[in-house]
Amino acid sequence: MNARDLRHPASHQTIERFEILDTQPEPAFDELAQQAALELQTSMAAISFFDPPDDPALPWREWFKAKSRFPARTLSRGESFFVPALPDGGEPARLFIIPDLLADRRFRDHRLVSGPPHLCCYAAAAIITQDNELIGALAVFDTVARDFTPAQQTRLVALADLVRERLEARLHTRIERRSAQSDYSDFTEPPEQHLQQMGAELERIERLLEDEVVSRKSAELQLRHEREFAEAAIQILPGAFFMIDVHGKLLRWNPLFAAGTGYSDADISELRALDFIAAPDREAVAEALRRLFETGEPVNREAGMVNKAGTAFPYHIHAQRVSLGGKHYCIGIGRDIAEQKHREREARRAKERLDLALAGSRLAIWDWDLRSNTIHFSEGWRTLLDSRPTSEPGNVFPGDQVMAWTHPDDIERFASVLRAAVKGDVEDMQCEYRVPGNTGGWVWMHSSGRVTEFDAATGRTLRMTGTTANITLRKAAEERVEFLATRDPLTKLPNRMLLNDRLEQAVANAARKQTRLAFMFIDLDRFKTINDSLGHDVGDELLKMVAARLSACVRSSDSVARLGGDEFAVLLENLPETATEIDHESAQHVADKMIAALAAPILINGQHLNTSCSIGISVYPGDGRDPATLMKHADVAMYDAKSKGRNNYQFFSQEMNARAQERLSIESFLRLALRRDEFELHYQPRVSFLTGQISGVEALLRWRHPRRGLLTPDKFIHIAEDSGQIVPIGEWVFEQAFRQIAEWRAKSARDLRLAVNLSAPQLYDGERLLRAIGSALAAANLDPTVVELELTERMLLKHVDETLRLLERLGKLGLGLAIDDFGSGYSSLSYLRQLPVDTIKVDTAFVRTIGDAPVQHPGDEAMIRAIVAMTHSLKLNVVAEGIETEAQYRLLRDLGCDEYQGWFFAKALPAAEFEAEFLDTQ
Ligand code: C2E
Ligand code: MG
Ligand code: MG
């Protein structure tokens, strides 16, 4: 066809001749419209014819014969999408494409563009008659803007040609039918029945025609039409069509063949089939063609096709032998599979990458089809996961079997996590659980997944997909970290943090189940001594042994923890219900066992070490309903046990609590007492039995507490000792007492001596003690021999060597030394001999039970007698303390004591009173 001769649009007569306007839809045309929509991948298509009326008064119209989802039946000239392609006087386009109607001023406001169905794209091929007249268009429409590939454009034109073929075939059939009818009309009296039969026959023929087979009486016409059909079919084949003879010469091809190879039709006619085959495949293809021609074996293979530029593309070639006029030919179709190959390669690479990633991350993929309840695992899942959940080979297993691999302790949790995900309660499923490992034992798995398919109608989950990883190492590390964080590294017992957790948990459980629990604080007695004297290694060993012994005293459900240093704690849960006494009994039972367990010496490095502990116990709920209170009260009870002489246990009591409270309050006030100048010294005279004269004074500490008034040392001195406060307080005593005695000595010209009490902590830092005494003496300008330091026996028993050296240095300064409260400890004669002691002060306990005392203790008198004899044999001075009555006075005088102190003579008095009463300053 030559566009130059094209007439457009055809006249009204031309279009009328086809008898197509205003007819019913016909499958032959509908099919073509659908085909166009399918091949050009558009949502709509239509076949229309242009109707220019003879009478200029009548409107021009575009009438739609076939529509695939296209809504309009007719369009006016102004509305026609194709009319702009028909320029006055110019050449009409064979193809007319508007990729974006909204971007085109001519169509932007078209009712089908701005309104439903909101067309956005238009492509049409002109329908042109044999006589080169443009009569209509095959058009596709879409609601999105888009382009069409050259192949699609070619096909649209080919389909438009096919419309023309069908139109002409239809016309011919009609003419034939009419002439047949007119033949019959020549019969004078056509029998009615005959006519009916003929009509049915003709309708059948028409139907046949509409089904693409033109049934013709005229062989010539049929031949022509068939050739045209074939030609059109070849044109629209979705591949490169070729027909070759036995010499490989190309006889026929379609536009896609030319487009694919890049050669012009003239070039192609010059070339041989094998010229289009890439060199590596040429020989194989030649062989295949040879067999095709010889045996009729069809060719069905992939081969590289080279284009004019020399580039090879992968093609799939399907060819078969046909015989025409006694000769063999080969017809075939080649499809460009570059895109498909590319996709395949991409898919393969993606899979390789995925496999690599899975292997690297040691992840397995699973895919659970809930309809069949089967689970598909990715390749190599057993190796990747180091697991061996089953001996059966394969990657697909029933869901129930997979669940059964799970550790019995994890299965319920795992199942409920899966149920929640399947029900859609959670979007992402996550679970950690155990399965059998490759090398025995259990390995930890972490699976995560999500629903990947569900039935939109019922909402049922159909498929879940996810990954599984072996997290055994991570779990082990976590457990190790947790162990380290919650254990005491030395004894491996739970540490304070874990104990707190457990106690909290235990209290919650006890509250819920209405049970009772006991909490114990255990403190080793004198552990510091062992640690300091035998070294930390021995101390550590001892702690380990103690930990083991304590742990052996409780049930496995109870907890023994080490809180640090020599402090342990025990949590006893689920104590028997009912009466509190029973609770106490079982806690008591454990405490008894623990005390007994530590009673046996512990052998470390060949040494037998003796240790003991003090235990404080609180019971839930009586002694506290929360962890903090229970711990505080067990602590109070523990201090009480310590103060009761160690190696015992105490249950918490409210009275104990009150004492502890008081202690606490005293401790906090004591810290400020020195600064607030709340201490004062009272002085008690020491009197000579021989002369009845005051030979000296003992300075006794008093604290004027801002709230409680004047306190004697028994209320606070042990607290000051425990907290170490006694050291600065003692230094204050030295300064105060030394100054006082120096002043009195100067005033009264009497040879007054001074006794000052010392506490054990003051001996720990001997240098500091020496310095303090030295500077106090200097400040008061006092002769050291005037002063006597009083120490108790107990103080002398500790750190014997060091203490001895310190006392010797003090003695060298000229200070006297007295053993206070003698008889209450265990001092032996030989031991006393080693010490630079001057005076022994008999413990008031002996004095209190002799003479006219209400409670008599006959042995005490003998005891005092023995002490006096021994002391005198050592040439030491004996002082009796606490003499309240004349009877005691006489008795002790007669027993041979040298001096005495006591209320019988005078109480300890404030300095001013003492001065007024006893020092004649005149
Ligand atoms: P201590 O050194 O044995 O002092 C004798 C205690 O017996 C004093 O109690 C004294 O008041 C009391 N006393 C004296 N005569 C009688 C009596 O006839 N009957 C009775 N029932 N008691 C009598 P105080 O003053 O309460 O001191 C108690 C303890 O406190 C002292 O016992 C001493 O160990 C310690 N202490 C006192 N002052 C100091 C001090 O400045 N430093 C240190 N480290 N300890 C001190
Ligand atoms: Mg004393
Ligand atoms: Mg005493």
mmCIF file of N, CA and C and ligand atoms in Angstrom, residues 681 684 698-702 712-714 717 721 726 730 733 756-759 762 790 792 820-821 841 844 848 881-884 901-904 906 908, ligand 1:
data_model
loop_
_atom_site.group_PDB
_atom_site.id
_atom_site.type_symbol
_atom_site.label_atom_id
_atom_site.label_comp_id
_atom_site.label_asym_id
_atom_site.label_seq_id
_atom_site.Cartn_x
_atom_site.Cartn_y
_atom_site.Cartn_z
ATOM 1 N N LEU A 681 34.204 14.874 130.884
ATOM 2 C CA LEU A 681 34.839 13.837 131.691
ATOM 3 C C LEU A 681 34.411 13.998 133.145
ATOM 4 N N GLN A 684 36.550 9.901 139.066
ATOM 5 C CA GLN A 684 36.277 9.151 140.279
ATOM 6 C C GLN A 684 37.593 8.987 141.046
ATOM 7 N N GLU A 698 40.253 8.418 138.180
ATOM 8 C CA GLU A 698 40.047 7.776 136.872
ATOM 9 C C GLU A 698 39.130 8.683 136.079
ATOM 10 N N ALA A 699 39.575 9.001 134.902
ATOM 11 C CA ALA A 699 38.742 9.846 134.027
ATOM 12 C C ALA A 699 37.728 8.959 133.328
ATOM 13 N N LEU A 700 36.465 9.287 133.488
ATOM 14 C CA LEU A 700 35.392 8.470 132.878
ATOM 15 C C LEU A 700 34.557 9.357 131.955
ATOM 16 N N LEU A 701 34.342 8.839 130.777
ATOM 17 C CA LEU A 701 33.725 9.639 129.711
ATOM 18 C C LEU A 701 32.217 9.736 129.879
ATOM 19 N N ARG A 702 31.684 10.888 129.604
ATOM 20 C CA ARG A 702 30.235 11.118 129.615
ATOM 21 C C ARG A 702 29.841 11.877 128.348
ATOM 22 N N THR A 712 26.059 7.464 130.109
ATOM 23 C CA THR A 712 27.283 6.788 130.561
ATOM 24 C C THR A 712 27.822 5.944 129.402
ATOM 25 N N PRO A 713 29.083 5.531 129.463
ATOM 26 C CA PRO A 713 29.715 4.869 128.304
ATOM 27 C C PRO A 713 28.990 3.607 127.827
ATOM 28 N N ASP A 714 28.312 2.859 128.729
ATOM 29 C CA ASP A 714 27.658 1.622 128.285
ATOM 30 C C ASP A 714 26.613 1.903 127.201
ATOM 31 N N ILE A 717 29.701 3.575 124.103
ATOM 32 C CA ILE A 717 31.121 3.343 123.839
ATOM 33 C C ILE A 717 31.357 2.220 122.819
ATOM 34 N N GLU A 721 33.294 2.335 119.360
ATOM 35 C CA GLU A 721 34.374 1.391 119.052
ATOM 36 C C GLU A 721 34.145 0.736 117.696
ATOM 37 N N ILE A 726 35.987 5.967 118.332
ATOM 38 C CA ILE A 726 36.641 6.016 119.634
ATOM 39 C C ILE A 726 38.046 6.606 119.538
ATOM 40 N N GLY A 730 39.008 9.336 121.992
ATOM 41 C CA GLY A 730 40.069 9.024 122.961
ATOM 42 C C GLY A 730 41.137 10.115 122.974
ATOM 43 N N VAL A 733 39.947 12.800 124.988
ATOM 44 C CA VAL A 733 40.041 12.451 126.409
ATOM 45 C C VAL A 733 41.455 12.735 126.927
ATOM 46 N N VAL A 756 43.457 6.644 132.692
ATOM 47 C CA VAL A 756 42.634 6.873 131.476
ATOM 48 C C VAL A 756 42.360 5.533 130.809
ATOM 49 N N ASN A 757 41.124 5.331 130.412
ATOM 50 C CA ASN A 757 40.746 4.066 129.763
ATOM 51 C C ASN A 757 41.066 4.085 128.269
ATOM 52 N N LEU A 758 41.471 2.941 127.774
ATOM 53 C CA LEU A 758 41.733 2.801 126.323
ATOM 54 C C LEU A 758 40.805 1.739 125.741
ATOM 55 N N SER A 759 40.489 1.903 124.490
ATOM 56 C CA SER A 759 39.696 0.872 123.789
ATOM 57 C C SER A 759 40.578 0.193 122.756
ATOM 58 N N GLN A 762 42.015 1.786 119.560
ATOM 59 C CA GLN A 762 43.073 2.796 119.734
ATOM 60 C C GLN A 762 44.461 2.169 119.630
ATOM 61 N N GLU A 790 44.567 2.331 131.206
ATOM 62 C CA GLU A 790 43.843 1.113 131.582
ATOM 63 C C GLU A 790 43.419 0.345 130.342
ATOM 64 N N THR A 792 41.806 -3.563 129.022
ATOM 65 C CA THR A 792 41.158 -4.784 129.517
ATOM 66 C C THR A 792 41.966 -5.992 129.035
ATOM 67 N N ASP A 820 42.511 -3.570 133.456
ATOM 68 C CA ASP A 820 41.182 -3.258 133.986
ATOM 69 C C ASP A 820 40.326 -4.516 133.964
ATOM 70 N N ASP A 821 39.352 -4.585 134.828
ATOM 71 C CA ASP A 821 38.376 -5.686 134.866
ATOM 72 C C ASP A 821 39.088 -7.035 134.920
ATOM 73 N N LYS A 841 43.328 -4.136 138.195
ATOM 74 C CA LYS A 841 42.062 -3.685 138.776
ATOM 75 C C LYS A 841 41.096 -4.860 138.736
ATOM 76 N N THR A 844 34.725 -5.737 138.744
ATOM 77 C CA THR A 844 33.638 -5.418 139.698
ATOM 78 C C THR A 844 32.741 -6.622 139.935
ATOM 79 N N ARG A 848 31.029 -7.370 143.570
ATOM 80 C CA ARG A 848 29.590 -7.238 143.726
ATOM 81 C C ARG A 848 28.964 -8.415 144.499
ATOM 82 N N GLU A 881 37.581 -2.321 142.533
ATOM 83 C CA GLU A 881 36.626 -1.362 141.956
ATOM 84 C C GLU A 881 35.226 -1.655 142.442
ATOM 85 N N GLY A 882 34.377 -0.672 142.386
ATOM 86 C CA GLY A 882 32.946 -0.864 142.621
ATOM 87 C C GLY A 882 32.585 -1.138 144.066
ATOM 88 N N ILE A 883 33.341 -0.609 144.982
ATOM 89 C CA ILE A 883 33.023 -0.822 146.399
ATOM 90 C C ILE A 883 31.920 0.141 146.801
ATOM 91 N N GLU A 884 30.786 -0.453 147.182
ATOM 92 C CA GLU A 884 29.632 0.391 147.487
ATOM 93 C C GLU A 884 29.329 0.430 148.984
ATOM 94 N N GLN A 901 38.226 1.960 144.504
ATOM 95 C CA GLN A 901 37.340 2.968 143.895
ATOM 96 C C GLN A 901 35.928 2.517 144.183
ATOM 97 N N GLY A 902 35.030 3.410 144.343
ATOM 98 C CA GLY A 902 33.640 2.988 144.538
ATOM 99 C C GLY A 902 32.797 4.069 145.157
ATOM 100 N N TRP A 903 31.515 3.817 145.033
ATOM 101 C CA TRP A 903 30.571 4.816 145.538
ATOM 102 C C TRP A 903 30.654 4.954 147.057
ATOM 103 N N PHE A 904 31.201 3.879 147.664
ATOM 104 C CA PHE A 904 31.373 3.956 149.111
ATOM 105 C C PHE A 904 32.186 5.204 149.454
ATOM 106 N N ALA A 906 33.219 7.674 146.715
ATOM 107 C CA ALA A 906 32.648 8.745 145.875
ATOM 108 C C ALA A 906 32.316 8.220 144.473
ATOM 109 N N ALA A 908 31.801 8.986 140.342
ATOM 110 C CA ALA A 908 32.539 9.804 139.371
ATOM 111 C C ALA A 908 31.843 11.161 139.295
HETATM 112 P P1 C2E B 1 35.845 0.861 134.045
HETATM 113 O O1 C2E B 1 37.089 1.420 133.491
HETATM 114 O O2 C2E B 1 35.922 -0.437 134.694
HETATM 115 O O3 C2E B 1 35.241 1.921 134.988
HETATM 116 C C1 C2E B 1 34.607 1.689 136.174
HETATM 117 C C2 C2E B 1 33.157 1.782 136.054
HETATM 118 O O4 C2E B 1 32.545 1.418 137.278
HETATM 119 C C3 C2E B 1 32.688 3.194 135.766
HETATM 120 O O5 C2E B 1 31.535 3.162 134.976
HETATM 121 C C4 C2E B 1 32.279 3.689 137.148
HETATM 122 O O6 C2E B 1 31.361 4.765 137.163
HETATM 123 C C5 C2E B 1 31.695 2.452 137.722
HETATM 124 N N1 C2E B 1 31.709 2.456 139.202
HETATM 125 C C6 C2E B 1 32.641 2.959 140.061
HETATM 126 N N2 C2E B 1 32.319 2.723 141.357
HETATM 127 C C7 C2E B 1 31.155 1.999 141.301
HETATM 128 C C8 C2E B 1 30.310 1.422 142.293
HETATM 129 O O7 C2E B 1 30.547 1.530 143.522
HETATM 130 N N3 C2E B 1 29.243 0.749 141.917
HETATM 131 C C9 C2E B 1 28.895 0.624 140.570
HETATM 132 N N4 C2E B 1 27.826 -0.042 140.228
HETATM 133 N N5 C2E B 1 29.686 1.143 139.576
HETATM 134 C C10 C2E B 1 30.784 1.831 139.966
HETATM 135 P P2 C2E B 1 31.361 4.066 133.834
HETATM 136 O O8 C2E B 1 31.851 5.438 134.076
HETATM 137 O O9 C2E B 1 29.970 3.897 133.362
HETATM 138 O O10 C2E B 1 32.315 3.458 132.719
HETATM 139 C C11 C2E B 1 32.112 2.221 132.206
HETATM 140 C C12 C2E B 1 33.237 1.749 131.412
HETATM 141 O O11 C2E B 1 33.392 2.539 130.274
HETATM 142 C C13 C2E B 1 34.572 1.836 132.053
HETATM 143 O O12 C2E B 1 34.759 0.743 132.893
HETATM 144 C C14 C2E B 1 35.524 1.875 130.937
HETATM 145 O O13 C2E B 1 35.804 0.566 130.540
HETATM 146 C C15 C2E B 1 34.747 2.561 129.913
HETATM 147 N N6 C2E B 1 35.174 3.977 129.830
HETATM 148 C C16 C2E B 1 34.909 5.019 130.598
HETATM 149 N N7 C2E B 1 35.522 6.138 130.171
HETATM 150 C C17 C2E B 1 36.232 5.774 129.102
HETATM 151 C C18 C2E B 1 37.100 6.476 128.224
HETATM 152 O O14 C2E B 1 37.394 7.692 128.364
HETATM 153 N N8 C2E B 1 37.712 5.793 127.235
HETATM 154 C C19 C2E B 1 37.422 4.441 127.093
HETATM 155 N N9 C2E B 1 38.021 3.830 126.104
HETATM 156 N N10 C2E B 1 36.639 3.761 127.885
HETATM 157 C C20 C2E B 1 36.042 4.413 128.903
#
